[in-house]
Coordinates of C-alpha atoms in Angstrom, one line a residue:
M111 CA 0.0 0.0 0.0
L112 CA 1.3 3.4 -0.9
K113 CA 2.1 5.6 2.0
K114 CA 0.1 8.9 2.2
R115 CA 1.7 12.2 1.2
I116 CA 1.3 15.7 2.6
I117 CA 1.7 18.2 -0.2
P118 CA 1.8 22.0 0.2
C119 CA 0.9 24.0 -2.9
L120 CA 2.3 27.3 -4.1
D121 CA -0.2 29.2 -6.3
I122 CA 2.0 31.8 -8.1
K123 CA 0.8 35.1 -9.6
D124 CA 3.3 37.7 -10.8
G125 CA 6.1 35.8 -9.1
T126 CA 4.6 35.8 -5.6
T127 CA 2.5 33.2 -3.7
V128 CA -1.2 33.9 -3.5
K129 CA -4.3 32.2 -2.1
G130 CA -8.0 32.8 -2.5
I131 CA -11.4 31.2 -1.8
N132 CA -13.2 29.3 -4.6
F133 CA -10.5 30.5 -6.9
E134 CA -11.3 34.2 -6.3
G135 CA -10.2 37.1 -4.0
L136 CA -6.5 36.3 -4.1
R137 CA -4.3 37.6 -1.4
N138 CA -0.5 37.6 -0.9
A139 CA 0.8 34.5 0.9
G140 CA 4.6 35.2 0.8
D141 CA 7.8 34.6 -1.1
P142 CA 7.7 31.3 -2.9
I143 CA 11.4 30.5 -2.4
E144 CA 11.2 31.1 1.4
L145 CA 8.0 29.0 1.6
A146 CA 9.6 26.2 -0.4
K147 CA 12.6 26.2 2.1
K148 CA 10.1 26.1 5.0
Y149 CA 8.2 23.2 3.7
E150 CA 11.3 21.2 2.9
N151 CA 12.4 21.7 6.5
E152 CA 9.0 20.9 8.0
G153 CA 8.9 17.5 6.3
A154 CA 6.6 18.0 3.3
D155 CA 6.6 14.9 1.0
E156 CA 6.3 16.9 -2.2
L157 CA 5.8 20.5 -3.4
V158 CA 3.4 21.7 -6.1
F159 CA 4.0 25.0 -7.9
L160 CA 1.1 26.3 -10.1
D161 CA 1.6 29.5 -12.1
I162 CA -2.2 30.2 -12.0
T163 CA -2.4 33.0 -14.5
A164 CA 0.1 31.7 -17.2
T165 CA -2.7 30.2 -19.3
I166 CA -5.0 33.3 -19.0
E167 CA -2.0 35.6 -19.9
E168 CA -1.0 33.2 -22.7
R169 CA 2.6 32.9 -21.5
K170 CA 4.9 30.2 -20.2
T171 CA 5.6 29.3 -16.6
F172 CA 8.4 31.3 -14.9
A173 CA 11.3 28.8 -15.6
E174 CA 13.8 31.0 -13.7
L175 CA 11.6 31.0 -10.5
V176 CA 11.2 27.2 -10.9
K177 CA 15.0 26.9 -11.1
S178 CA 15.4 29.0 -7.9
I179 CA 12.9 26.9 -6.0
A180 CA 14.3 23.6 -7.2
K181 CA 17.7 24.5 -5.8
E182 CA 16.2 24.6 -2.3
L183 CA 14.5 21.2 -2.6
S184 CA 15.3 17.6 -2.2
I185 CA 11.7 16.4 -2.3
P186 CA 9.7 15.8 -5.5
F187 CA 8.6 19.1 -7.2
T188 CA 5.6 19.3 -9.5
V189 CA 5.2 22.4 -11.7
G190 CA 2.1 23.5 -13.7
G191 CA 0.8 26.5 -15.6
G192 CA 1.0 27.5 -19.3
I193 CA 2.4 24.1 -20.4
S194 CA 1.3 23.2 -23.9
S195 CA 4.1 21.3 -25.6
V196 CA 6.9 18.7 -25.2
E197 CA 9.4 21.5 -25.4
D198 CA 7.7 23.4 -22.5
V199 CA 8.0 20.3 -20.3
R200 CA 11.6 19.7 -21.3
K201 CA 12.5 23.2 -20.2
L202 CA 10.8 22.8 -16.8
L203 CA 12.4 19.5 -16.2
E204 CA 15.8 21.0 -17.1
A205 CA 15.0 23.8 -14.6
G206 CA 14.6 21.3 -11.8
A207 CA 10.9 20.1 -11.9
D208 CA 10.4 16.4 -11.3
K209 CA 6.8 16.2 -12.5
I210 CA 4.7 18.6 -14.6
S211 CA 1.0 19.3 -14.2
I212 CA -1.3 20.1 -17.2
N213 CA -4.9 21.2 -17.1
S214 CA -6.3 23.6 -19.8
S215 CA -3.9 22.3 -22.5
A216 CA -4.9 18.7 -21.8
V217 CA -8.6 19.5 -22.2
K218 CA -7.9 21.5 -25.4
N219 CA -5.6 18.7 -26.8
P220 CA -6.0 15.4 -25.1
K221 CA -3.3 13.9 -27.3
L222 CA -0.8 16.1 -25.4
I223 CA -1.2 13.7 -22.4
S224 CA -0.1 10.7 -24.5
D225 CA 2.6 12.6 -26.3
L226 CA 4.1 13.8 -23.0
A227 CA 3.8 10.3 -21.4
K228 CA 5.6 8.7 -24.3
E229 CA 8.4 11.3 -24.3
F230 CA 9.0 11.6 -20.5
G231 CA 7.1 8.6 -18.9
S232 CA 3.7 8.5 -17.2
Q233 CA 5.3 9.0 -13.8
C234 CA 6.2 12.5 -14.8
I235 CA 2.8 13.6 -16.0
V236 CA 0.1 14.9 -13.6
V237 CA -3.3 16.0 -15.0
A238 CA -4.9 18.6 -12.8
I239 CA -8.7 18.5 -12.8
D240 CA -10.5 21.6 -11.4
T241 CA -14.1 20.6 -10.9
K242 CA -17.3 22.2 -9.6
L243 CA -20.8 20.8 -8.9
I244 CA -23.3 22.3 -11.2
N245 CA -27.0 21.1 -11.1
D246 CA -25.9 17.9 -9.4
T247 CA -23.2 17.2 -12.0
D248 CA -19.4 17.4 -11.5
C249 CA -18.1 19.6 -14.3
V250 CA -14.5 20.3 -15.4
F251 CA -13.3 23.9 -15.5
V252 CA -10.2 25.3 -17.2
K253 CA -8.2 28.6 -17.4
G254 CA -7.7 28.8 -13.6
G255 CA -11.4 27.9 -12.9
R256 CA -12.7 30.7 -15.1
E257 CA -14.2 28.6 -18.0
L258 CA -16.7 25.8 -17.8
T259 CA -16.1 23.0 -20.3
H260 CA -18.4 20.3 -21.8
L261 CA -16.5 17.6 -19.8
K262 CA -17.9 15.6 -16.9
T263 CA -15.4 15.1 -14.2
L264 CA -15.7 11.3 -13.8
E265 CA -15.5 10.6 -17.6
W266 CA -12.5 13.0 -18.0
A267 CA -10.6 11.3 -15.0
K268 CA -11.0 7.9 -16.7
K269 CA -9.9 9.3 -20.0
V270 CA -6.7 11.0 -18.7
E271 CA -5.7 7.6 -17.2
E272 CA -6.3 5.9 -20.5
L273 CA -4.2 8.5 -22.3
G274 CA -1.2 7.9 -20.0
A275 CA -1.4 10.3 -17.1
G276 CA 0.5 9.0 -14.1
E277 CA -1.5 10.9 -11.5
I278 CA -4.5 13.2 -11.0
L279 CA -4.5 16.4 -9.0
L280 CA -8.2 16.7 -8.2
T281 CA -9.4 20.2 -6.9
S282 CA -12.9 20.8 -5.7
M283 CA -13.6 24.4 -6.6
N284 CA -16.6 24.4 -4.2
G285 CA -14.1 23.5 -1.4
D286 CA -11.1 25.6 -2.4
G287 CA -9.9 27.9 0.4
T288 CA -13.1 27.3 2.5
K289 CA -11.4 25.2 5.2
N290 CA -14.6 23.2 5.4
G291 CA -13.0 19.9 4.7
F292 CA -12.2 17.9 1.6
D293 CA -15.1 17.0 -0.7
L294 CA -15.2 13.3 0.3
R295 CA -18.0 12.4 -2.1
L296 CA -16.2 13.8 -5.1
I297 CA -12.8 12.4 -4.1
R298 CA -14.2 8.9 -3.4
L299 CA -16.0 8.9 -6.8
I300 CA -12.8 9.7 -8.7
A301 CA -10.3 7.7 -6.7
D302 CA -12.5 4.6 -6.9
A303 CA -12.8 5.0 -10.7
V304 CA -9.1 5.1 -11.6
N305 CA -6.1 3.0 -10.9
I306 CA -3.5 5.9 -10.8
P307 CA -2.7 7.9 -7.7
V308 CA -5.1 10.8 -6.9
I309 CA -4.1 13.9 -4.9
A310 CA -7.1 15.5 -3.1
S311 CA -7.2 19.3 -3.1
G312 CA -9.6 22.0 -1.9
G313 CA -11.0 22.5 1.6
A314 CA -8.4 21.4 4.1
G315 CA -8.8 23.3 7.4
K316 CA -7.8 21.1 10.2
T317 CA -6.0 17.9 11.0
E318 CA -9.2 15.8 11.0
D319 CA -9.8 16.8 7.4
F320 CA -6.6 15.0 6.4
E321 CA -7.5 12.0 8.6
N322 CA -10.9 11.8 7.0
V323 CA -9.7 12.0 3.4
F324 CA -7.0 9.3 4.0
T325 CA -9.3 6.9 5.9
E326 CA -12.5 7.4 3.9
T327 CA -11.1 7.5 0.3
K328 CA -8.3 5.9 -1.7
V329 CA -6.3 9.1 -2.3
T330 CA -2.5 8.8 -1.8
G331 CA -1.9 12.5 -1.3
A332 CA -3.6 15.5 0.2
L333 CA -2.7 19.0 -0.9
A334 CA -3.3 22.3 1.0
A335 CA -2.1 25.8 0.7
S336 CA -3.4 28.6 3.1
I337 CA -3.4 26.5 6.3
F338 CA 0.3 25.9 5.7
H339 CA 1.2 29.3 4.3
F340 CA -0.3 31.2 7.2
G341 CA 1.0 28.8 9.9
E342 CA -2.3 27.5 11.0
I343 CA -1.0 23.9 10.8
K344 CA 2.7 22.9 10.7
I345 CA 3.4 19.9 8.4
N346 CA 5.6 18.0 10.9
D347 CA 2.8 18.4 13.6
L348 CA 0.2 17.2 11.1
K349 CA 2.3 14.1 10.1
N350 CA 2.9 13.2 13.8
E351 CA -0.8 13.5 14.5
L352 CA -1.7 11.3 11.6
K353 CA 0.9 8.7 12.5
S354 CA -0.5 8.6 16.0
K355 CA -3.9 7.7 14.4
K356 CA -2.1 4.7 12.7
I357 CA -2.3 6.3 9.2
A358 CA 0.7 5.3 7.1
I359 CA 2.4 8.6 6.3
R360 CA 5.7 9.0 4.4

């Protein structure tokens, strides 16, 4: 059985870390390089870096910032935002990323998933799925949560696995930044339907939320941002607490 992972996330806008609620109302959360160092020291299992406006602004992810952060890390480092080609991925891997995350570009061109998996290996390719419940249906959004697509979340999750994705980063837009707990219904639905690792994102507010998502669903990782950025929960304390509850943590 895979041990569970605690994964902080750096949402980057204009070179600084930001955090909002339901993908809106962004506020400054600190310097990404300092936060990366902090999370490395606190025992994070991985770090995710998402350049959240790269797709909207039609530009590439900040490779220099990725390089600066990667220098501070020994843990796996996933980078996403504005990635749309094999060459984009190659540059980010050369800058120090271990895995890359694609979302809008995968929806626009699903073949990109298989092209990247073939070139770099499935273990390197994370497909991020931003999803929101609309009229009792889980729907996929792109462009940083700004644009509704025709895709249903469950069907899309199965499709990305089929195309060669090695992992899914599943974000509940309804839960994002609310600290009301992970969306266990959604997470269970998707994690039960695929055979690749799923990272749960959106809604973490307290230690019990991590305990619940790990004991009640098949996810292998849980991602959070604001509770870590603003010091509400320290990663090493969280991991110790989960271990005391007999949850297999890395």
